[in-house]
CSV table of C-alpha atoms in Angstrom, one decimal:
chain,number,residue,atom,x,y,z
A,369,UNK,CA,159.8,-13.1,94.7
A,370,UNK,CA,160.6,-10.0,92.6
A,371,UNK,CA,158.0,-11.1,90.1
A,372,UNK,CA,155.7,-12.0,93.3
A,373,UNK,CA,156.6,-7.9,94.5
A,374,UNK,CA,155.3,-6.6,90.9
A,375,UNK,CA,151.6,-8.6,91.1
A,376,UNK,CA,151.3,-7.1,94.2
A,377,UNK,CA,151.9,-3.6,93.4
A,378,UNK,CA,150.4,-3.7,90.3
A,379,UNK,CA,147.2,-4.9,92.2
A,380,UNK,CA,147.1,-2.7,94.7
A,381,UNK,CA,147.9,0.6,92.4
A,382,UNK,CA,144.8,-0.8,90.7
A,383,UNK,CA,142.8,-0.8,93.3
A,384,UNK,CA,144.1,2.3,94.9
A,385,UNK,CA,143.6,4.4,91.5
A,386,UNK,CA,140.3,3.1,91.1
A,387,UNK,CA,137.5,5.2,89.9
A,388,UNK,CA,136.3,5.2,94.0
A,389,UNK,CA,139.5,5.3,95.2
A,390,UNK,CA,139.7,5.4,98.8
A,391,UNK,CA,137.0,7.9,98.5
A,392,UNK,CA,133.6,7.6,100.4
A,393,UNK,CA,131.2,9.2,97.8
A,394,UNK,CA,128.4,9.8,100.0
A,395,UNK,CA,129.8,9.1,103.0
A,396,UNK,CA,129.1,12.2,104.5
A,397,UNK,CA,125.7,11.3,104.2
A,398,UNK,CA,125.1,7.8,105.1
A,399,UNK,CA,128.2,7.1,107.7
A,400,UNK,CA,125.4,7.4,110.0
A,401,UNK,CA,123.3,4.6,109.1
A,402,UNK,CA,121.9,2.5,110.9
A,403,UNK,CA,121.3,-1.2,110.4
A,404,UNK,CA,119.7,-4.0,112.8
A,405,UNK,CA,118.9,-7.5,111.4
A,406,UNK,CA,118.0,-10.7,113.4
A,407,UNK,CA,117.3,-13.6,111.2
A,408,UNK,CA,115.8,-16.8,112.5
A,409,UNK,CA,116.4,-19.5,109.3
A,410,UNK,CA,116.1,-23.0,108.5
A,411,UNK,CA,116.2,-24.9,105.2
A,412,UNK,CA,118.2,-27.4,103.1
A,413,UNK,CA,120.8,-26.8,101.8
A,414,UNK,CA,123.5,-28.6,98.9
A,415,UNK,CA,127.3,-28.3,98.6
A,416,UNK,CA,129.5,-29.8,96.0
A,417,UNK,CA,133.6,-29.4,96.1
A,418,UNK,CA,136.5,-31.1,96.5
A,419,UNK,CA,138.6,-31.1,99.9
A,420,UNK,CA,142.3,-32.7,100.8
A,421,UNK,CA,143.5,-33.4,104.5
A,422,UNK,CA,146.7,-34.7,106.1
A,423,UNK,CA,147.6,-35.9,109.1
A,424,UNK,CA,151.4,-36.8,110.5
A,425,UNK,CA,153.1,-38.4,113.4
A,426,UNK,CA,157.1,-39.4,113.7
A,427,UNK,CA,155.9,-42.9,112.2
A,428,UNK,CA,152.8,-42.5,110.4
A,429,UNK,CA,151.1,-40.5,107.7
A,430,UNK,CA,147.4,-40.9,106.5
A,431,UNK,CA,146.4,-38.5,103.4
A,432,UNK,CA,143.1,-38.1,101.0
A,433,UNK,CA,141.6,-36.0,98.5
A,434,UNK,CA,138.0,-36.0,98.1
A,435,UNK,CA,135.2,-34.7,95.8
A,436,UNK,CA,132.3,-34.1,98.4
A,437,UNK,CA,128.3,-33.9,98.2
A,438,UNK,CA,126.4,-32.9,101.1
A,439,UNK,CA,122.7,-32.4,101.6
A,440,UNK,CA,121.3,-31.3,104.1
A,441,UNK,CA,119.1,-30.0,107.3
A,442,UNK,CA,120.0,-26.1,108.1
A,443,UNK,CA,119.5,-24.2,110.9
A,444,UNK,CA,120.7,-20.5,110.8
A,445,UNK,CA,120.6,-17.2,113.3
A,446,UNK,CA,122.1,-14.4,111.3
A,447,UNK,CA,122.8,-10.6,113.3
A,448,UNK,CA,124.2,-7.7,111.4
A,449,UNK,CA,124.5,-4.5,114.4
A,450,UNK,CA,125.7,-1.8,112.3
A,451,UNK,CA,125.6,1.6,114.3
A,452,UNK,CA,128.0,4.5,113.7
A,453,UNK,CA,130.6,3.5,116.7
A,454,UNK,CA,130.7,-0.3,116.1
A,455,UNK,CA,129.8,-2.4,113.8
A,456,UNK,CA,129.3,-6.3,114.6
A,457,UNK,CA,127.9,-9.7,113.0
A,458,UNK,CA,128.0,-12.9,114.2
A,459,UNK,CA,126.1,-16.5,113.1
A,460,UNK,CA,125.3,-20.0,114.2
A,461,UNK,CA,125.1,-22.4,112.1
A,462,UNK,CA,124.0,-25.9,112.3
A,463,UNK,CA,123.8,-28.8,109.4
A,464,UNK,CA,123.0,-32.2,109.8
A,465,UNK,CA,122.4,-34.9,106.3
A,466,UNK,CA,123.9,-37.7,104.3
A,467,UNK,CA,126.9,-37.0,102.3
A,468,UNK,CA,129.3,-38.9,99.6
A,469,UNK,CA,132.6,-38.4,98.5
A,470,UNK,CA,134.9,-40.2,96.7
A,471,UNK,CA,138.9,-39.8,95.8
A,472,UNK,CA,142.3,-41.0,96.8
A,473,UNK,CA,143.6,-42.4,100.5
A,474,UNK,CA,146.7,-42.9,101.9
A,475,UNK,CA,147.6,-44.6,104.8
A,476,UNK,CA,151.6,-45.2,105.3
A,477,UNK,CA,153.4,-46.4,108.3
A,478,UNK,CA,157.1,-48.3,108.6
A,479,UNK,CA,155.8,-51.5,108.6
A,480,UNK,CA,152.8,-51.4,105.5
A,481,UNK,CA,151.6,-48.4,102.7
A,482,UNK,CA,148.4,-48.3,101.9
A,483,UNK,CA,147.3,-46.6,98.7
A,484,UNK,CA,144.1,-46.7,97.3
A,485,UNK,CA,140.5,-45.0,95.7
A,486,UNK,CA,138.0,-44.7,98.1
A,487,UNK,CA,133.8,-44.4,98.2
A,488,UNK,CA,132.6,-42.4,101.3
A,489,UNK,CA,128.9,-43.1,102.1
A,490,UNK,CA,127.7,-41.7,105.5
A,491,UNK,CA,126.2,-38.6,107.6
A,492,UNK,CA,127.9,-35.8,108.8
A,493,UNK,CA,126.6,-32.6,111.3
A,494,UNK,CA,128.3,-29.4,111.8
A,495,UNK,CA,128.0,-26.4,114.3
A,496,UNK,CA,129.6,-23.1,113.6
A,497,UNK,CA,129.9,-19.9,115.3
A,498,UNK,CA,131.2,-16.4,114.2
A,499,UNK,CA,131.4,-13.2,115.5
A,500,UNK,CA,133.0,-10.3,114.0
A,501,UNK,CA,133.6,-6.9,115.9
A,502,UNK,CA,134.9,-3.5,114.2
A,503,UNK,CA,134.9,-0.5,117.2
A,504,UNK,CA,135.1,2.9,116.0
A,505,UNK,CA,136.8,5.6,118.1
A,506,UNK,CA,135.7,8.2,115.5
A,507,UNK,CA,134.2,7.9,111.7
A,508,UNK,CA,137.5,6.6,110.4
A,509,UNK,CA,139.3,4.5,113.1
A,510,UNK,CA,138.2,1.5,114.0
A,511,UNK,CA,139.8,-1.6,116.3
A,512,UNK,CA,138.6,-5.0,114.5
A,513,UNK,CA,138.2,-8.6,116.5
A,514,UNK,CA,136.7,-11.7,114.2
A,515,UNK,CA,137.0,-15.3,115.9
A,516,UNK,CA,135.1,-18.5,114.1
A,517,UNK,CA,134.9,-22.1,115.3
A,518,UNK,CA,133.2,-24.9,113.5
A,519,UNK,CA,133.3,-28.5,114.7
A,520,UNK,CA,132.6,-31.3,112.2
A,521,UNK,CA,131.2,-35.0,113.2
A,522,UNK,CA,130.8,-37.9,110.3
A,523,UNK,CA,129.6,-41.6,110.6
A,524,UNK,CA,130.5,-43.3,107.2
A,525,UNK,CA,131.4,-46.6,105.2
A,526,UNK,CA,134.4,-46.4,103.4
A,527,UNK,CA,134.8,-48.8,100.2
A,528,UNK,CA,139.1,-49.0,99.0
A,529,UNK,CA,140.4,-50.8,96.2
A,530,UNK,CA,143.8,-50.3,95.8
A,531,UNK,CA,147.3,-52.3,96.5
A,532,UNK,CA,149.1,-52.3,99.9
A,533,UNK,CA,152.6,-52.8,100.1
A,534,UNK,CA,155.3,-54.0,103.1
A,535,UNK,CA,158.2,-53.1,104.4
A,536,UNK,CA,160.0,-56.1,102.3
A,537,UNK,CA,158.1,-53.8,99.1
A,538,UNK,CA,156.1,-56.7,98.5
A,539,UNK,CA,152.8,-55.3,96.9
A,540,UNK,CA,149.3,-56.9,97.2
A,541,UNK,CA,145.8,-56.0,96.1
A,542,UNK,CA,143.6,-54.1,98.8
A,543,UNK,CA,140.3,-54.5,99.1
A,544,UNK,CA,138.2,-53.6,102.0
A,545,UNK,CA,134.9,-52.3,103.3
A,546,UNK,CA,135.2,-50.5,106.8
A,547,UNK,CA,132.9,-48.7,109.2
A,548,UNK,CA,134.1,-45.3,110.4
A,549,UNK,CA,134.2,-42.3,112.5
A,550,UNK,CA,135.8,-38.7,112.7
A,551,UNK,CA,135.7,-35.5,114.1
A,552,UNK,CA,137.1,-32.7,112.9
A,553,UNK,CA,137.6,-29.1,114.3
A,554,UNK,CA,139.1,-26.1,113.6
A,555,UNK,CA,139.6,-22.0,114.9
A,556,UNK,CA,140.7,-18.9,113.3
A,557,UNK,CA,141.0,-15.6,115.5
A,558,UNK,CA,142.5,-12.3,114.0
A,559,UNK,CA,143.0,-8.8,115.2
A,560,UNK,CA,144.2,-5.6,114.2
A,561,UNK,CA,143.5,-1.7,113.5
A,562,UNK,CA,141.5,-0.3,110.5
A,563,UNK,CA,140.5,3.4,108.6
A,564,UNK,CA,137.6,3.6,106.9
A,565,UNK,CA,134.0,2.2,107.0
A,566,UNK,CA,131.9,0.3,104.4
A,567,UNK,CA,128.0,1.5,105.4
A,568,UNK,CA,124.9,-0.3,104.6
A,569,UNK,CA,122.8,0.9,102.1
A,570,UNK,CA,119.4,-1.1,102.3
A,571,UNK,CA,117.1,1.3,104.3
A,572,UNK,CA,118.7,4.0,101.4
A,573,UNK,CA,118.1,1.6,98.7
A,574,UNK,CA,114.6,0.9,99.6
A,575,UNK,CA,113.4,4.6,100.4
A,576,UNK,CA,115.0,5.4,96.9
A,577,UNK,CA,112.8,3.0,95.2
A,578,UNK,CA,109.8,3.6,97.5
A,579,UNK,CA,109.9,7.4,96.4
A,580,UNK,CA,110.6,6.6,92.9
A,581,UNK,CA,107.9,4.1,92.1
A,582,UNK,CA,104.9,5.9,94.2
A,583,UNK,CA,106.1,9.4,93.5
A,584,UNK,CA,107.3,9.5,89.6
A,585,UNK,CA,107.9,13.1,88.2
A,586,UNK,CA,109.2,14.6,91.3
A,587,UNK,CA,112.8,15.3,92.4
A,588,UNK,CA,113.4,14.5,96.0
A,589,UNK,CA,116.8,16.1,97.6
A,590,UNK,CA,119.7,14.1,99.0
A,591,UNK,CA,118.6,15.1,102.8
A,592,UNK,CA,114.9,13.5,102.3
A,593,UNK,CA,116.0,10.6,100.8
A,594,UNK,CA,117.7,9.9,104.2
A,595,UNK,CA,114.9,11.0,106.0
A,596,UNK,CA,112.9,8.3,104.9
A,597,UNK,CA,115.5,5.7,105.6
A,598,UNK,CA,116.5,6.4,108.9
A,599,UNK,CA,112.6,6.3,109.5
A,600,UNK,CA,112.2,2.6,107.7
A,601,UNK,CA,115.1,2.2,109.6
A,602,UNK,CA,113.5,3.1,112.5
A,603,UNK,CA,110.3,1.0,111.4
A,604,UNK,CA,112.7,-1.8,111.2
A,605,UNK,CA,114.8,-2.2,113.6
A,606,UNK,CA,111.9,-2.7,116.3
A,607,UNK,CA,111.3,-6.1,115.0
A,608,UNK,CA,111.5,-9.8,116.7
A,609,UNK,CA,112.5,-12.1,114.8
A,610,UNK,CA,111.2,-15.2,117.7
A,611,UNK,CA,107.6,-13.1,118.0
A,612,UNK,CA,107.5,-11.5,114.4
A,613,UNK,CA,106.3,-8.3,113.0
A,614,UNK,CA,102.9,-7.1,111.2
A,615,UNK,CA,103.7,-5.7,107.9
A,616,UNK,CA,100.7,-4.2,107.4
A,617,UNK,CA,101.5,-1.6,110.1
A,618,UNK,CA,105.0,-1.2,109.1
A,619,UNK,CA,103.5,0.1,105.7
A,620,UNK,CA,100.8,2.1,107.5
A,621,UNK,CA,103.6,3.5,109.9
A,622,UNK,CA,105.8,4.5,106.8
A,623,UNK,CA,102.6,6.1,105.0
A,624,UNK,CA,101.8,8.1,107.9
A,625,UNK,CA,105.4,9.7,108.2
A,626,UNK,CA,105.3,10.4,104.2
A,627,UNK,CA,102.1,12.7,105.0
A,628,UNK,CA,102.9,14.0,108.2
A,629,UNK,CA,107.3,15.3,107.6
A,630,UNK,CA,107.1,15.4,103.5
A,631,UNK,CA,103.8,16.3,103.0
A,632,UNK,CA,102.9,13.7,100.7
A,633,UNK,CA,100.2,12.0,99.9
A,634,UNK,CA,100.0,8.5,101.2
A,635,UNK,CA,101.2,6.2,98.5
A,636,UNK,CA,99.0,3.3,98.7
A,637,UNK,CA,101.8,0.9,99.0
A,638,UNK,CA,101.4,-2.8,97.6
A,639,UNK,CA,102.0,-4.8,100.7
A,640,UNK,CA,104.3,-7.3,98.7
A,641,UNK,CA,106.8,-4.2,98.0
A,642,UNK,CA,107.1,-3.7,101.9
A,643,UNK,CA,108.0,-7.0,102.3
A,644,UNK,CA,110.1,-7.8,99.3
A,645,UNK,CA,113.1,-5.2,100.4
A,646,UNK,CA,114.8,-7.7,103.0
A,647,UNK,CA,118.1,-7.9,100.4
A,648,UNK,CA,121.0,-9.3,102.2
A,649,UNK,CA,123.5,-6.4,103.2
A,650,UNK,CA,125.2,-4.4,100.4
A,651,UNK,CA,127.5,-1.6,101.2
A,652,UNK,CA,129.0,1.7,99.7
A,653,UNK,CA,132.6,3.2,101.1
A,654,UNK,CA,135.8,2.0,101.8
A,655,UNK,CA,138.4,0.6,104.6
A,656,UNK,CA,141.5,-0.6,105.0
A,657,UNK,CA,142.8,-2.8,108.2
A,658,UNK,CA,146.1,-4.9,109.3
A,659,UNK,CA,146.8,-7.0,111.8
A,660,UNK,CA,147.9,-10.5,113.4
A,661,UNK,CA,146.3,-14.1,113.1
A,662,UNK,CA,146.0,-17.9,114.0
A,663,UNK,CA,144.2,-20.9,112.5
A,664,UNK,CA,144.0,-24.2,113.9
A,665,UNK,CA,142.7,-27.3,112.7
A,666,UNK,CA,143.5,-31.0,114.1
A,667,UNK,CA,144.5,-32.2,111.0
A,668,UNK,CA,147.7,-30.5,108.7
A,669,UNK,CA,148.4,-27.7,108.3
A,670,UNK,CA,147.4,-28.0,112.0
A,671,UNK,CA,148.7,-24.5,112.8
A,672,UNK,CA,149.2,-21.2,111.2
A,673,UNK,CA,150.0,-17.9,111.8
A,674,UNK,CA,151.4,-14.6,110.4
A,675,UNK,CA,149.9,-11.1,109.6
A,676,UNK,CA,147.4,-9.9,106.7
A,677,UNK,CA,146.5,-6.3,105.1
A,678,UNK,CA,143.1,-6.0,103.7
A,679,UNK,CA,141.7,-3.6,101.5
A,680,UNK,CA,137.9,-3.2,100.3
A,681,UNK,CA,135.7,-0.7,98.2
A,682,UNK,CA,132.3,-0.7,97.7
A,683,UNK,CA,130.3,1.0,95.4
A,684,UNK,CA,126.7,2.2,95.3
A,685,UNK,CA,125.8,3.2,92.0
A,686,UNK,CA,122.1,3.0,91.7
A,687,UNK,CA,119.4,1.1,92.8
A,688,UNK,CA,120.3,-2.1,90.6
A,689,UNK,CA,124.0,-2.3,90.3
A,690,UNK,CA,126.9,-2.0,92.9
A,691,UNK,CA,130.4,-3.2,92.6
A,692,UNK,CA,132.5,-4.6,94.9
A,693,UNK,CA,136.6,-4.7,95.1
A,694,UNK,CA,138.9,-6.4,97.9
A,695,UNK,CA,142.8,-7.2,98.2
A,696,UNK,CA,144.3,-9.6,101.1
A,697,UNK,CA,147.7,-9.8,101.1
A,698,UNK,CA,148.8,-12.8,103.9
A,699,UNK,CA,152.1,-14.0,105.5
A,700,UNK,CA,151.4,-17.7,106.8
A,701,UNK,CA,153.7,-18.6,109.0
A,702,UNK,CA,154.1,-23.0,109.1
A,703,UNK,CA,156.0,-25.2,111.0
A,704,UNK,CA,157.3,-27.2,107.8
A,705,UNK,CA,157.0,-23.8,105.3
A,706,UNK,CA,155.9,-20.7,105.0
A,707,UNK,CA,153.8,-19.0,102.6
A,708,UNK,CA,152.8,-15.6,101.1
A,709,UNK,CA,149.6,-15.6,99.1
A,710,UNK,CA,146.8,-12.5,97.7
A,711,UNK,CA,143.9,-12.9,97.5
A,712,UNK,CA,141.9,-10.0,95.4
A,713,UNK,CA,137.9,-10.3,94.2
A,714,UNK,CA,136.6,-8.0,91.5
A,715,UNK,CA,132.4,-8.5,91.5
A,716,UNK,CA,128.9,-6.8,90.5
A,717,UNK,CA,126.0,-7.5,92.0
A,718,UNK,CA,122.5,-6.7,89.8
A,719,UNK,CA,119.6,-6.0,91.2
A,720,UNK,CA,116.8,-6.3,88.7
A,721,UNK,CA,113.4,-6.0,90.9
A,722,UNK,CA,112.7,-5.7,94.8
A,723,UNK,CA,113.1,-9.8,94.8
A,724,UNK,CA,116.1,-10.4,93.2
A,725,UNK,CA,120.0,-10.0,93.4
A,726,UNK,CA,122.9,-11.4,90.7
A,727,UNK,CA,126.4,-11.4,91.7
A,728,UNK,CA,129.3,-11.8,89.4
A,729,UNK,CA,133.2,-11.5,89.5
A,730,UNK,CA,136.7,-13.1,89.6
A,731,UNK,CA,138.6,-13.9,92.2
A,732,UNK,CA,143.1,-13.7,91.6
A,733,UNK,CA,145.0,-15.4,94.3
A,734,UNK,CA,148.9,-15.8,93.1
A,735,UNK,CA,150.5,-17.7,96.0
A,736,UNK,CA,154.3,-18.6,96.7
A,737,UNK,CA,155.9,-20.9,99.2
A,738,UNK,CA,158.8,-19.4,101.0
A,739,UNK,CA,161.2,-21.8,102.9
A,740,UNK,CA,163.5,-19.6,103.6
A,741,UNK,CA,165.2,-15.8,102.3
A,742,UNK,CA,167.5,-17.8,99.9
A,743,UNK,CA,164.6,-20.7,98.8
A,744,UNK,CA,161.9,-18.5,97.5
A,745,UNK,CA,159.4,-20.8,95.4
A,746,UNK,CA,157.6,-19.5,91.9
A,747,UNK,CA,154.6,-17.7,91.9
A,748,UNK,CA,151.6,-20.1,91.6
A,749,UNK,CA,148.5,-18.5,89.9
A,750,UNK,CA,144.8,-19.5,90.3
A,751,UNK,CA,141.8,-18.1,89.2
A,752,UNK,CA,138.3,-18.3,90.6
A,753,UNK,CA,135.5,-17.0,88.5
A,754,UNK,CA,132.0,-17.1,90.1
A,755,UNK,CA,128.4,-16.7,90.0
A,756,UNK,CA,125.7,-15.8,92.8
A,757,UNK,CA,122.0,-15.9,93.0
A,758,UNK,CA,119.4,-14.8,95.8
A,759,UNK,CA,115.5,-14.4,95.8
A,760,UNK,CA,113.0,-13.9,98.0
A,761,UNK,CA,110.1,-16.1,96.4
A,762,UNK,CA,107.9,-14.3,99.1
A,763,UNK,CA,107.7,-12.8,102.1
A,764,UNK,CA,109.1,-16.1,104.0
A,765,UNK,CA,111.0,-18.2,102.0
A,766,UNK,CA,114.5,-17.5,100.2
A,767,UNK,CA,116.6,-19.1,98.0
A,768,UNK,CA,120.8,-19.1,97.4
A,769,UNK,CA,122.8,-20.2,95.6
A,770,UNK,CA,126.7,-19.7,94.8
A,771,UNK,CA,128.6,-21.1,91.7
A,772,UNK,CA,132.8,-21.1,91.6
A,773,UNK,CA,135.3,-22.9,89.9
A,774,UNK,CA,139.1,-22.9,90.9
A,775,UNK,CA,141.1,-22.5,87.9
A,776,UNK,CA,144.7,-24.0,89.5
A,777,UNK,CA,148.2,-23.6,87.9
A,778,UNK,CA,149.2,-26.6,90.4
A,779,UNK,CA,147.6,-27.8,93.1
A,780,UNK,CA,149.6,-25.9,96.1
A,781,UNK,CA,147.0,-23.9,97.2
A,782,UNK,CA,144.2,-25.2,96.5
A,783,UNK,CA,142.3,-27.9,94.4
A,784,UNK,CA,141.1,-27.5,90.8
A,785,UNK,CA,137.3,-28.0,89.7
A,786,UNK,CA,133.6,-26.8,91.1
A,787,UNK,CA,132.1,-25.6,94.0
A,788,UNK,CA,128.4,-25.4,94.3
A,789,UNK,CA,125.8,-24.5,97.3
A,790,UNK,CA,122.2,-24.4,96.8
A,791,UNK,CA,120.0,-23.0,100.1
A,792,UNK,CA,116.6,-22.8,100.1
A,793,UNK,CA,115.2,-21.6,103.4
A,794,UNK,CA,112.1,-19.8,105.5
A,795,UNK,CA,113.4,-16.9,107.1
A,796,UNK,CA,112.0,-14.7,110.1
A,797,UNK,CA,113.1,-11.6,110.7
């Protein structure tokens, strides 16, 4: 636990002492923004990673750990509402494909014990629903509300070979092909109290390149910078994502303002730049927030509570690079043991052209169980490096994908080896 108190610390001084700090640098400036997406998306999509469930009664136990491919149908409505007094996103999700998995099973009960590697062939759909809510009473302080649910439905054919053995310990070969069903659901609800505010930075981002491409030579001040985003912003946020938007006279409408409040010349603009600035939010300040929460899912750990402190920075450097910093600390309270665990991400993300974003970083997450003051676990330490990719290949259609692998001292917290998702989807917006 002592050595568990000095990670901690150590983290947190790092972050804290950062060269951002808990600084806002420009925050003046931008804590006003404005930000109003609806996106209408649907797609495929492909995950690969490894998962492990349990579930217990007074007599019985079943266990498995799975590797896991999914492909997939994907429908998606995305809403960011950021505004300077709140600032809100929520999604629905829906997936529906085949999916295969294979790994180890356990079934155990006082008369028989079952163990044995399985093959999982089937189809599985999901619905999911989030909604975050942070309500500011004044530029700092802010009240924060997040709930998600997800639901999970699979039919699939389950090939075991293995050995079963009775309550005499008399051990026999198993062998069996089985048709199956499950559902699975789960839902996470946290609260709490916050300082600080992370604001977005794409209407700044895109006047910044807009004035820097068609207008090279000339300095333009801090103030019309901001001008011209609050009026793409503007341009912007009067879309429908159901009826759709004309960008030819959202570039015509951005022209005209250029001429009429900076006394520019119109710029000519390439009707593929207009529409190749729809990056996915990124952010510049900082915040810090605390407060209770639950999760529930019906299979083990079944129920969890406790209390978390989070901490994020963001920084926007320039038009192609911003970094990104966050520390979790979490108390999980369990009805069979208890557990501490921090969860910190160091990343970049690159922005090459209008199209195109890379993201980079590490993730540290040292965990402990606690079972008691006087049983305190060692510190368990994984590592996460991981890679991210998005393009919009035109005005429509995007592309994702997200690359991680869990680096695991033991498996306690979470499974060694890959995780891979691949989306490629038509947006409206």
């Amino acid at each position: 636990m002592k050595n568990f108190g000095y990670i901690i610390i150590t983290v947190l001084l790092v972050l804290l002492l950062s060269e951002s700090g808990f600084s806002q640098p420009n925050s003046d400036s931008t804590s006003l923004s404005f930000f109003i997406k609806k996106e209408l998306n649907t797609g495929a999509v492909f995950s690969f990673d490894a998962a492990r469930e349990e579930f217990r009664t007074d007599k019985t136990r079943k266990f498995e750990e799975i590797t896991k491919g999914f492909t997939g149908f994907r429908w998606e409505n995305r809403n960011w509402i950021f505004l300077p007094y709140r600032q809100e996103n929520w999604n629905i999700l829906f997936e529906a494909g085949p999916y295969y998995g294979e790994g180890d099973w356990i079934d155990s009960a006082k008369v028989q014990a079952i163990g044995a590697e399985q093959k999982l062939t089937g189809i599985k759909g999901k619905l999911q629903a989030n909604y975050t809510s942070r309500f500011y009473f004044d530029q700092k302080n802010y009240t924060i509300v997040s709930v998600n649910a997800w639901g999970l439905y699979g039919l699939f054919r389950r090939n075991a070979s293995g050995f079963q053995t009775d309550s005499n310990q008399v051990t026999i070969p198993y062998n069996e092909k089985s048709e199956h069903s499950n559902l699975r659901y789960g839902f996470q609800a946290k609260a709490g109290w916050g300082m600080g505010r992370l604001n977005p930075m794409n209407h700044y981002m895109a006047a910044n390149w807009l004035l820097e491409k068609y207008y090279p030579g000339r300095l333009f001040s801090e103030e019309e910078i901001l001008k011209v985003a609050r009026e793409i912003g503007r341009i912007k946020h009067q879309r429908n994502a159901r009826i759709g938007h004309s960008a030819e006279n959202e570039r015509d409408q951005i022209g005209d303002f250029l001429k009429k409040e900076l006394l520019l010349k119109s710029p000519g603009m390439v009707l593929s730049d207009w529409q190749l600035t729809e990056f996915r939010p990124r952010f510049n300040g900082s915040r810090i927030e605390f407060g209770p929460f639950f999760n529930y899912f019906n299979r083990e750990p079944d129920f969890v509570y406790g209390g978390y402190l989070k901490f994020e920075n963001h920084k926007y450097y320039s038009l192609k690079r911003n970094r990104n910093i966050s520390a979790s600390l979490s108390y999980n309270g369990y009805k069979r043991k208890d557990w501490i665990l921090l969860e910190t991400d160091l990343g970049w993300s690159f922005y090459p052209n209008l199209k195109t974003e890379y993201g980079f970083g590490v993730k540290y997450i040292p965990g402990l169980v606690v079972n008691g003051f006087d049983d305190i676990g060692p510190v368990r330490h994984n590592f996460v490096p991981y890679l991210e990719y998005f393009s919009q290949m035109n005005s429509k259609y995007r592309i994702e994908t997200a690359l991680a692998w869990r680096i695991v001292s033991n498996d306690q917290f979470m499974l060694p080896g890959p995780e891979v998702m691949v989306s490629v989807y038509r947006s409206r917006y």
